[in-house]
XYZ file of C-alpha atoms in Angstrom:
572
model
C 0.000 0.000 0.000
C 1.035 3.203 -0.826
C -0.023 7.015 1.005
C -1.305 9.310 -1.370
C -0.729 13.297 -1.444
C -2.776 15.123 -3.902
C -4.437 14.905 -6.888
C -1.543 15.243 -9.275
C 0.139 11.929 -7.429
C -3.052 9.919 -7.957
C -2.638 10.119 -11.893
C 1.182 10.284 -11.705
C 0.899 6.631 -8.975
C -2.034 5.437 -10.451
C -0.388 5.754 -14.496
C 3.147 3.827 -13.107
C 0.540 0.944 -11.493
C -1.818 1.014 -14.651
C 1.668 0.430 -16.823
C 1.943 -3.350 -15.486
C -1.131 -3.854 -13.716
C -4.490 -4.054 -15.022
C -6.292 -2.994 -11.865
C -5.255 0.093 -9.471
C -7.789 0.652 -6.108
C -7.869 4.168 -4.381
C -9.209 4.334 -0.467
C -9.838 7.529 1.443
C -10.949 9.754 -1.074
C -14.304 12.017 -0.565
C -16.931 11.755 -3.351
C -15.864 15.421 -4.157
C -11.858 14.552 -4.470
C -13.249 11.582 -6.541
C -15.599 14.064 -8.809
C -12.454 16.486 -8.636
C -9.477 13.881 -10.047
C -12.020 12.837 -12.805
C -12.223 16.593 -13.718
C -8.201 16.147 -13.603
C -7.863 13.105 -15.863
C -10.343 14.554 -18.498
C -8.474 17.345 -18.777
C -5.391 15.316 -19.377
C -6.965 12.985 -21.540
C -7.839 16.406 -23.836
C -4.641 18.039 -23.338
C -1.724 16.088 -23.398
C -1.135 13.802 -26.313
C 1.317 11.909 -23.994
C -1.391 10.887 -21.917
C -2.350 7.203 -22.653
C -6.381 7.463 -21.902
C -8.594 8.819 -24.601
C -11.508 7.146 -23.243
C -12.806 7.702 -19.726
C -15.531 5.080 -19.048
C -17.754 5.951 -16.031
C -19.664 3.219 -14.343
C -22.114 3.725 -11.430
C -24.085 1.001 -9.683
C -27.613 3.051 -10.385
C -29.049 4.358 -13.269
C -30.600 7.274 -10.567
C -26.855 7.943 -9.666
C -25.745 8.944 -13.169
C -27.211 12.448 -13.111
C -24.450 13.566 -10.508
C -21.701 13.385 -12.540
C -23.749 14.266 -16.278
C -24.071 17.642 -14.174
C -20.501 17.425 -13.050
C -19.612 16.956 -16.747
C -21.872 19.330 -18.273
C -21.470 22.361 -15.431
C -17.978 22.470 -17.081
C -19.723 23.332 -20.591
C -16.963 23.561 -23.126
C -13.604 24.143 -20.943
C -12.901 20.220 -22.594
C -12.871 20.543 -25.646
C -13.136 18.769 -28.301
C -13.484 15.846 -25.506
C -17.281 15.160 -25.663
C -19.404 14.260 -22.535
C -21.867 11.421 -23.518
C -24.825 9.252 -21.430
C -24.599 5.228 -22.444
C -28.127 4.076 -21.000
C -29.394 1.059 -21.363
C -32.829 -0.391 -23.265
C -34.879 -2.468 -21.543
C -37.858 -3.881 -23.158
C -39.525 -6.117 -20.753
C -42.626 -5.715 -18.540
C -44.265 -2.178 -18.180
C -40.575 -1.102 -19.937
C -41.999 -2.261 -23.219
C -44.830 0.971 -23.009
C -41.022 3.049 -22.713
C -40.069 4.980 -26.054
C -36.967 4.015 -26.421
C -36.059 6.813 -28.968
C -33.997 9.453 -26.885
C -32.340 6.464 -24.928
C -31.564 4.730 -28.406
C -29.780 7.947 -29.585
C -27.762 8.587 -26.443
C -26.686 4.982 -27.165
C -25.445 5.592 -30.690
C -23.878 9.057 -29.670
C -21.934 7.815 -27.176
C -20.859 4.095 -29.168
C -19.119 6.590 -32.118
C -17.410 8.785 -29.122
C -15.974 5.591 -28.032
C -14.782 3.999 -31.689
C -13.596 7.118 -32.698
C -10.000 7.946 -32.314
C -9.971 11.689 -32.914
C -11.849 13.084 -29.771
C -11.733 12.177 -26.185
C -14.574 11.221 -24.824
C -16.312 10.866 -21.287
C -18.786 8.486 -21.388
C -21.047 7.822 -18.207
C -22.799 4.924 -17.649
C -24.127 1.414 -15.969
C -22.744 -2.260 -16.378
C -26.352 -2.585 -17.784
C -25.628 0.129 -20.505
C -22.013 -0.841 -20.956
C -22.920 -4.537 -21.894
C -25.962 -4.298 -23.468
C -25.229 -6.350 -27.161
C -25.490 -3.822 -29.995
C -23.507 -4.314 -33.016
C -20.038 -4.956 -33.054
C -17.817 -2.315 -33.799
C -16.203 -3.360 -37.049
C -19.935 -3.788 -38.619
C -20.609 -0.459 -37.258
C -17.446 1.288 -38.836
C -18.142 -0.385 -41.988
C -21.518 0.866 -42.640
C -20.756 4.267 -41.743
C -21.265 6.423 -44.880
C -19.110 9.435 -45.841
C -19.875 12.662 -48.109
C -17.770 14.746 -49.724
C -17.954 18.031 -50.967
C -17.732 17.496 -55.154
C -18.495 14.009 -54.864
C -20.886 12.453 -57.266
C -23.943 10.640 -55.335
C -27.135 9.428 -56.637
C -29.865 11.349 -54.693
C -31.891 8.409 -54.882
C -29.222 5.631 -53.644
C -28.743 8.570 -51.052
C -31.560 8.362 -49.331
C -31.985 4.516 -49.693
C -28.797 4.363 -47.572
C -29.830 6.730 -45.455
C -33.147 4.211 -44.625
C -30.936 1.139 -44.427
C -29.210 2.982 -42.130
C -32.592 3.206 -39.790
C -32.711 6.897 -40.792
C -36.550 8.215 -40.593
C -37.646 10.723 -43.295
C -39.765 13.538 -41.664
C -40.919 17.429 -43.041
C -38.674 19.167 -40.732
C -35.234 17.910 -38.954
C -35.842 18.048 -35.179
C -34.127 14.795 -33.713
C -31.193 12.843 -33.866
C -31.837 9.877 -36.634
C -34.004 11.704 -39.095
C -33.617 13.444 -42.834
C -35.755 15.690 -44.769
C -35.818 16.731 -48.495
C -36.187 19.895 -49.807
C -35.729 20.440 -53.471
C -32.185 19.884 -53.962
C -31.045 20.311 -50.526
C -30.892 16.892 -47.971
C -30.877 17.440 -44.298
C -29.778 14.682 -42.019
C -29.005 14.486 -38.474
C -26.661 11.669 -37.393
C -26.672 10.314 -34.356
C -22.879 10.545 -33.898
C -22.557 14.529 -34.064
C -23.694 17.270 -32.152
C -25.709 18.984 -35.228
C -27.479 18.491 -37.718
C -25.885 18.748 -41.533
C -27.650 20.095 -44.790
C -26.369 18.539 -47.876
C -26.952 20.410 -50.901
C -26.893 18.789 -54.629
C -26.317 20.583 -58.275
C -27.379 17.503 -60.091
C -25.746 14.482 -58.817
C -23.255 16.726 -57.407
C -22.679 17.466 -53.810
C -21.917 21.256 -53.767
C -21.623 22.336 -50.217
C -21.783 20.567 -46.799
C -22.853 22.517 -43.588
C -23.569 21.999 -39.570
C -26.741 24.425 -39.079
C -28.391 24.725 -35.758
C -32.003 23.459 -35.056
C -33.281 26.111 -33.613
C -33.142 28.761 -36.289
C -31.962 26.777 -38.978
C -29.052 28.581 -39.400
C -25.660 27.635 -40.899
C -22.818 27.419 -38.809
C -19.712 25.653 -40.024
C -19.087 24.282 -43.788
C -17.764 20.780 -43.731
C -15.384 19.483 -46.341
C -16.871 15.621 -45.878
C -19.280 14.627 -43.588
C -19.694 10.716 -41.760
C -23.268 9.908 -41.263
C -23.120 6.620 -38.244
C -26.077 4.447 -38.589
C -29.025 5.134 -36.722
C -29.979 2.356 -35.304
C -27.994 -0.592 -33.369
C -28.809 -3.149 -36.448
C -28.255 -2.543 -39.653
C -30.865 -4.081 -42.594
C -29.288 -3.384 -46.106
C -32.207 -3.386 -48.867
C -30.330 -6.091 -50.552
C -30.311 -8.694 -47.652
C -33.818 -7.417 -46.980
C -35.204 -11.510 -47.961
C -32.595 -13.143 -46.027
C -32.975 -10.925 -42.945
C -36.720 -11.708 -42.946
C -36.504 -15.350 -43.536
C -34.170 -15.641 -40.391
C -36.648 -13.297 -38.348
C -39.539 -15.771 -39.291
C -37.328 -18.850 -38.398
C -36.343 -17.314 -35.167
C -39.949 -16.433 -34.152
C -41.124 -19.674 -34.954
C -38.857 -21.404 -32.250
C -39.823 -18.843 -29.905
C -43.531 -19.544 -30.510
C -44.348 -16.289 -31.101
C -48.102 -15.900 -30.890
C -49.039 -15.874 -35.346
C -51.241 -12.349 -35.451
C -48.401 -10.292 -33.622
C -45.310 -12.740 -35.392
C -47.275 -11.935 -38.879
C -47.527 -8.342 -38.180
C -43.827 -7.869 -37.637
C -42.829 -9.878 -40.768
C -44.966 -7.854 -42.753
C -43.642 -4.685 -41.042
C -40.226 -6.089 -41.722
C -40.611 -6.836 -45.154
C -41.565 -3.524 -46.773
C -38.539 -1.892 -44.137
C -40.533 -0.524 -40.979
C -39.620 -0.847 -37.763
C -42.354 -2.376 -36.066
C -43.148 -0.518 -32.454
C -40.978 -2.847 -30.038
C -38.615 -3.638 -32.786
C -35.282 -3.112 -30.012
C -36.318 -6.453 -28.492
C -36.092 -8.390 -31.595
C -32.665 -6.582 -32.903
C -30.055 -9.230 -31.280
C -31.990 -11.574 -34.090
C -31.791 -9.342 -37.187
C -28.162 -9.096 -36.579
C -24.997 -11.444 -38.085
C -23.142 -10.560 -34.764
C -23.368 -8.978 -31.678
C -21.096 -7.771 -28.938
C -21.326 -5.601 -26.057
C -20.827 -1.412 -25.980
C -17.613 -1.808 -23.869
C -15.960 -3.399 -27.104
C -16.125 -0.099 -28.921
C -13.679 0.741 -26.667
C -10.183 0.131 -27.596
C -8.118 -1.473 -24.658
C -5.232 0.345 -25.131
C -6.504 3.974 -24.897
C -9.724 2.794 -22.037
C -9.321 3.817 -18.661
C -12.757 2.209 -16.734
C -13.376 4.418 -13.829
C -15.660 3.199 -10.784
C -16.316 5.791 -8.484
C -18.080 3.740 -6.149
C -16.597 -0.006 -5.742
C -16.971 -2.676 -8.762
C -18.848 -4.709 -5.686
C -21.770 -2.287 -6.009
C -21.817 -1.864 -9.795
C -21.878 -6.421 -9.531
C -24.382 -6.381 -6.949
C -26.923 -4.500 -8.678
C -26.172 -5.697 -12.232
C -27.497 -9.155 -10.634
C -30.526 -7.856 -9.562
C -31.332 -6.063 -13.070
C -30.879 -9.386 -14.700
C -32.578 -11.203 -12.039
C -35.130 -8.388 -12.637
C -35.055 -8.723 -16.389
C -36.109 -12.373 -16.191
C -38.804 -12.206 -13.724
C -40.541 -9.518 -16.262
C -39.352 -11.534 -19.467
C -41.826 -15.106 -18.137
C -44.412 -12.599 -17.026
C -44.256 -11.909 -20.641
C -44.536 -15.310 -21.601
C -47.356 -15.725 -19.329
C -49.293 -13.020 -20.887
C -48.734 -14.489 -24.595
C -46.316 -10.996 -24.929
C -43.686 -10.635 -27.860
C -40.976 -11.153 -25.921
C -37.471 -12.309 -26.304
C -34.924 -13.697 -23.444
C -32.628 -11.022 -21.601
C -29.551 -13.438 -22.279
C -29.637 -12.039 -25.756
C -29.395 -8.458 -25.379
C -27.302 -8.994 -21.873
C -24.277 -11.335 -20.572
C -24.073 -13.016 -17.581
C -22.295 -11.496 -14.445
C -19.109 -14.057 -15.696
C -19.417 -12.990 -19.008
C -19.246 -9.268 -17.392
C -16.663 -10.009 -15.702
C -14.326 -11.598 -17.904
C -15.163 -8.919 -20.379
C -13.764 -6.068 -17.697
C -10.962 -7.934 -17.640
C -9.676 -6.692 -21.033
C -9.394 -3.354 -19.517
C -7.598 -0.756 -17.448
C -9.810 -0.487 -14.133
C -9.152 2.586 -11.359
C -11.680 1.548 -8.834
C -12.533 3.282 -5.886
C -14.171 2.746 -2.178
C -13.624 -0.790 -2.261
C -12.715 -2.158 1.427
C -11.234 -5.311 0.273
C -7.539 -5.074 -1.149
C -7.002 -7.368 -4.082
C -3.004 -6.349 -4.382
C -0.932 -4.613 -1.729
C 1.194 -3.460 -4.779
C -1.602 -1.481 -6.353
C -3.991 0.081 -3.519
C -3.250 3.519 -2.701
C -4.669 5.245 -0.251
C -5.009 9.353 0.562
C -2.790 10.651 2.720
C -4.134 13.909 4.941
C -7.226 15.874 4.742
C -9.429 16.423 2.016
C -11.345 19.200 3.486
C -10.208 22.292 4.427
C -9.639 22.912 8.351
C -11.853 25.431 9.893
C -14.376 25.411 7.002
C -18.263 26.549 8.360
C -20.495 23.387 8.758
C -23.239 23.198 6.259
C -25.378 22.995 9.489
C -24.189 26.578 9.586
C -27.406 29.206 9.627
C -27.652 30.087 5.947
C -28.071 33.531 6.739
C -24.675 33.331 8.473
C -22.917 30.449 5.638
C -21.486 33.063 3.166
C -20.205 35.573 5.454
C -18.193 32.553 8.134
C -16.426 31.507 4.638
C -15.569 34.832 3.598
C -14.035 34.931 6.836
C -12.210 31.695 6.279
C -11.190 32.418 2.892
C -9.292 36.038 4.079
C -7.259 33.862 6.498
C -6.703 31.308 3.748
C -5.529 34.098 1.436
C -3.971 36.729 3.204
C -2.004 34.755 6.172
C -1.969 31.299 4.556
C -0.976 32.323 1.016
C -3.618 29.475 -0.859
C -4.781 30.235 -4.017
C -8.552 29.288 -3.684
C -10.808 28.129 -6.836
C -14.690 28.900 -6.792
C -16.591 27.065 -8.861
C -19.801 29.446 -10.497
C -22.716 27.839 -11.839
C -23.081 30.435 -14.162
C -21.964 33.504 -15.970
C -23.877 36.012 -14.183
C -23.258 33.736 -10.647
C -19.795 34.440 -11.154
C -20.029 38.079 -11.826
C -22.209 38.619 -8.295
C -19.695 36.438 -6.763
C -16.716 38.675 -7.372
C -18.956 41.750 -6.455
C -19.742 39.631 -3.119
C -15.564 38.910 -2.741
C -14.450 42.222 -3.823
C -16.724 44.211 -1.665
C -15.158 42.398 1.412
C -11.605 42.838 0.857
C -10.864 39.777 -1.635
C -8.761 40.238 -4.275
C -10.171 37.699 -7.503
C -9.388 36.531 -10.601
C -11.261 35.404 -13.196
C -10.333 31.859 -15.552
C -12.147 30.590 -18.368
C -10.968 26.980 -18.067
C -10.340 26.018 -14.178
C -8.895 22.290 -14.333
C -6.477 23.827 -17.935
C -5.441 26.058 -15.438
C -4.973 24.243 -12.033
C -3.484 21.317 -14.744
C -0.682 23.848 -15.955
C 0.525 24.745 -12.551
C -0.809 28.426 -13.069
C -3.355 28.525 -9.608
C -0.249 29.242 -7.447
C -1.757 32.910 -6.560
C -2.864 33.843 -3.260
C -6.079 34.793 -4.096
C -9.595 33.840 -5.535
C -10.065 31.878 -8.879
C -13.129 32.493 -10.187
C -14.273 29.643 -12.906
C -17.219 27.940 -13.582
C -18.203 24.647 -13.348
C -19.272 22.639 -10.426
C -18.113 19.782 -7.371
C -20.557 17.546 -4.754
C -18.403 20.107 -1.904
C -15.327 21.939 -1.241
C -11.886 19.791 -1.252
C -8.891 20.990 0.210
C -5.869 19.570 -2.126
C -2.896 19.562 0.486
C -0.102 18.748 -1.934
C -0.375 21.997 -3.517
C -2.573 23.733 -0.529
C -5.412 24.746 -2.745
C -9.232 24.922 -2.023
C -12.071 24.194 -4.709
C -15.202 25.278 -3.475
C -18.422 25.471 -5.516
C -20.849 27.967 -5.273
C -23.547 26.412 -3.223
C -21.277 25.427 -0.900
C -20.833 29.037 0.289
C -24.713 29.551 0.400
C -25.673 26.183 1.696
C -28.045 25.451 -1.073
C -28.034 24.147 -4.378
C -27.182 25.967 -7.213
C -30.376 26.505 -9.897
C -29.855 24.242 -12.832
C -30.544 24.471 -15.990
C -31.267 21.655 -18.312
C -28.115 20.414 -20.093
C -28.270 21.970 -23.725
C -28.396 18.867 -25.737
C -31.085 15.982 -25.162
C -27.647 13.638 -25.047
C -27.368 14.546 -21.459
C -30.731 14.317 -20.253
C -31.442 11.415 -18.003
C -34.853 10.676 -18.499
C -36.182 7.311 -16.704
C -35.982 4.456 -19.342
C -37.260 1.859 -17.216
C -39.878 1.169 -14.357
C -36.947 -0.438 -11.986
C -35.541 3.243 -11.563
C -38.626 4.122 -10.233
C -39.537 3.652 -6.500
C -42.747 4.570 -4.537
C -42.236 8.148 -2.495
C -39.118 9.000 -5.585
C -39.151 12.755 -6.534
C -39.508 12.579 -10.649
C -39.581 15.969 -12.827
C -42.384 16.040 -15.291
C -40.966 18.301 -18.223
C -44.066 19.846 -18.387
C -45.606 20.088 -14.865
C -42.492 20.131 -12.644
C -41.470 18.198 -9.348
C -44.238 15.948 -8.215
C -44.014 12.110 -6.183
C -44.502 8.632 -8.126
C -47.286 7.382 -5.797
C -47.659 3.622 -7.708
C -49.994 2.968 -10.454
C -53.202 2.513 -10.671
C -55.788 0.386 -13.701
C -58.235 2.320 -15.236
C -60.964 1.472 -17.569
C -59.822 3.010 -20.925
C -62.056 2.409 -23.815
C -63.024 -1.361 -23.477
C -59.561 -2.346 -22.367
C -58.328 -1.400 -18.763
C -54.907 0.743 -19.157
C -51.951 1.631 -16.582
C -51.395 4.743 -14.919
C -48.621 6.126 -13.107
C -50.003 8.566 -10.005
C -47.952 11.931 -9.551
C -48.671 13.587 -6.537
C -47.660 17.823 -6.308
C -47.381 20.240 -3.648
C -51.233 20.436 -1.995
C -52.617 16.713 -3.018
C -53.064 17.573 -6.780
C -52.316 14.144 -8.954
C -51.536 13.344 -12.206
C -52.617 9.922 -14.008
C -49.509 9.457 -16.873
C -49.772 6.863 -18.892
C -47.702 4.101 -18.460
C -46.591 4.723 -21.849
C -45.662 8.421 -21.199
C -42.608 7.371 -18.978
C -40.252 8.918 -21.073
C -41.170 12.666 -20.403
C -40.299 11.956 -16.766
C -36.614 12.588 -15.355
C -35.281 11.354 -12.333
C -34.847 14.345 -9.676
C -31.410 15.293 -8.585
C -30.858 18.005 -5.643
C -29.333 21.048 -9.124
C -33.204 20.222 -10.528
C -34.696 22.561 -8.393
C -34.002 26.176 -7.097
């Protein structure tokens, strides 16, 4: 075992272990000093080409306990660039999950398997063992039916757009979503699921004339692209020309399942003139050659897996989602349901396991050592001496660290990072700090400029982003605080800017009796169970949101999607 002194040792200890061991546990670490080295590592992963880990692979036990570090992530806006922040959920298909559109959690999937596979950006990807081993297609199938425009490149517009649907591309009157096109004279717009805008292609002819990124909500240009890669849009790829043979192996394979014949004859028909029957994401492990898990996009030798809480957790409740899986899968049966068996779409916990194995690991909060040689544990405190409790009288919070933060400054000589959740945040803040005596400094990329050794100042660092609380980094005597901390609430939120980061509930497991949801039209109500109504002349399943006074909401079982799991930032 070795002691640990600082943030910059972790990655300098943890690189020298990683070099000729695959797995390197940390002990003693905070959730914020966690939160803050992953800030750390991104920002070497973006900035130094020496750096061996493109690919930062973030796997929590809970679906519920991803939002935490999106919002770390995203607070940070574009400070990491061109590393990209990405959610990998999972799909599940089974039970009440089946009412689920699966759209937005289908293109978070594809947007963050092409960060992944491709080697020119870093990439952050955030996930569960459930979305991390999930089959999907392998990565060489994926690569290969990518398709590329050029600028002055011939292309029938017809064959065009016949890719484009092979590709599980959507045609649509206006471009609005990830995995759609529209035509308009001459001019093809297409949004791939594996960049952050939307391009229009324009044709002269047969001719591709210019290529631009516009944005969606005024339509406007905003870069011209000399060639353009459109990823498929779906996780199964049906060419028109092995449109026969991909149907006859569907029929085969729903015949062995015994597949009741009005819904098994209503999917082959679907499939046959090139729809995608509702529910067709439980049937895709058939339609393809090959599958292989989302991990495998990742290439070993430039993957760093990151567990911020122990790989214990992330097994234990793995086993209970497939445990879960199957329970819902033979009510299924039971009920004469479409269904298909979870071992399909996800591997076993040994299967899991062996598959980790391939990789780099940096595992925290794990009691048990598996190699004296490779555990490291933090040495000293991680928060600052003397700090106000957060018990402290809110009225009184702001003005006991002010007080802290002269002593720190003036007679201590620390250079002291705040962390604003906003523009404007940050402009009040060094009003606030200025006002009493503080001398600040304002810095458009925080971690670029801890990373460089240029926080070395005695005096406030005012950048934006965002940390779980204040950690006191004793190897260079430095304090990150973020701005709630000072106030003793949480900051206001905003939602993140692209629908990649939003964390809407997929499936019913996430959801608990008494759990705070956010309806994106009504706000912050309780999921009180669910209750059969009479609908028509069948009985249908609602879910009950309570609000603030006893008012309720019935929601569809079926309307899960526009529900998001609450996090403390949702709220002001």
């Amino acid at each position: 075992m070795s002691n640990l002194f600082g943030v910059q040792d972790l990655i300098r200890r943890s690189r020298q272990i990683l070099a000729d061991k695959d797995l390197c546990q940390v002990a003693g670490m905070s959730e914020a000093y966690i939160q803050l080295f992953l800030l750390n590592l991104l920002q070497k992963a973006c900035s130094d080409p020496e750096f061996p880990y493109r690919k930062l692979v973030v796997c929590l036990p809970k679906a519920a306990m991803v939002n935490q570090y999106l919002n770390l992530f995203d607070s940070f806006g574009e400070q990491f660039e061109p590393g990209r922040t990405s959610l990998l959920p999972y799909i599940s298909a089974w039970g009440h999950d089946r009412y689920v559109n699966p759209s937005l959690s289908r293109r978070q999937r594809l947007y963050s398997l092409a960060a992944l596979q491709d080697p020119s950006h870093p990439a952050v990807v955030v996930t569960t063992l459930a979305g991390l081993m999930q089959s999907t297609l392998v990565r060489e199938d994926y690569q290969n039916a990518q398709l590329t425009l050029k600028v002055e490149q011939e292309y029938d517009q017809d064959e065009l757009l016949e890719a484009l649907e092979d590709l599980g591309y959507r045609r649509v009157p206006s471009v609005e979503e990830e995995g759609v096109y529209a035509i308009r004279g001459g001019i093809i717009d297409v949004f791939p699921p594996n960049r952050n805008h939307p391009v229009r292609v324009e044709f002269v002819g047969d001719e591709i004339e210019s290529i631009r990124d516009f944005l969606l909500a005024n339509q406007r240009s905003i870069a011209a692209q000399s060639e353009v890669t459109l990823g498929p849009a779906a996780e199964v790829h049906l060419p028109r020309a092995s449109r026969k043979q991909d149907v006859q192996r569907f029929y085969e394979a729903m015949i062995d399942l015994d597949i009741n014949q009005a819904d098994r004859d209503g999917m082959i028909s679907a499939l046959r003139l090139g729809v995608r029957f509702s529910g067709f994401e439980m049937f895709s492990p058939i339609l393809r050659q090959q599958s292989a898990a989302g991990l495998s996009y990742a290439a070993a030798n430039e993957s760093l897996l990151v567990f911020p809480k122990s790989l214990a957790a992330c097994q234990e409740n793995y086993e209970d989602f497939w445990e879960s899986a199957f329970t819902s899968y033979k009510r299924d049966l039971e009920s004469e349901r479409p269904s298909l068996t979870p071992q399909k779409h996800f591997p076993s916990w040994d299967q899991v396991a062996a598959e980790l194995n391939l990789y780099k690991t940096l595992e925290f909060g794990n009691p048990y050592v598996a190699d004296q040689d490779a555990f490291l544990n933090l040495e000293g405190r991680s928060t600052l001496e003397g700090a106000p409790l957060p018990q402290t009288d809110k009225s009184e919070l702001f003005d006991k660290w002010v007080e802290r933060l002269s002593v720190l400054q003036k007679k201590e000589h620390s250079p002291i990072c705040v962390l604003a959740s906003r523009k404007d945040s940050r402009e009040k803040l060094t009003n606030l700090f200025q006002h009493r005596g503080l001398n600040c400094q304002n810095v458009d990329r925080a971690m670029q400029t801890y990373d460089a050794g240029q926080m070395t100042e005695p005096v406030i660092y005012l950048g934006l982003g965002d940390l779980s609380s204040h950690v006191w980094v004793e190897e260079k005597g430095t304090l990150f605080i973020p701005e709630h901390v000072l106030f003793g609430r949480p900051p206001k939120k905003s939602r993140p800017a692209s629908a990649k980061l939003q964390n809407y509930l997929s499936s019913f497991k996430d959801l608990n009796v008494g759990d705070l949801v956010v309806h994106v039209q009504h706000g912050i109500a309780r999921y009180k169970g669910m209750q059969t109504f009479p609908v028509g002349e069948v009985d249908g399943e609602f879910l009950i949101l309570e609000y603030a006074g006893g008012d309720k909401i019935y929601l569809p079982v079926d309307r899960l999607n526009i529900l998001q799991r609450y996090s403390s930032g949702d709220g002001g």
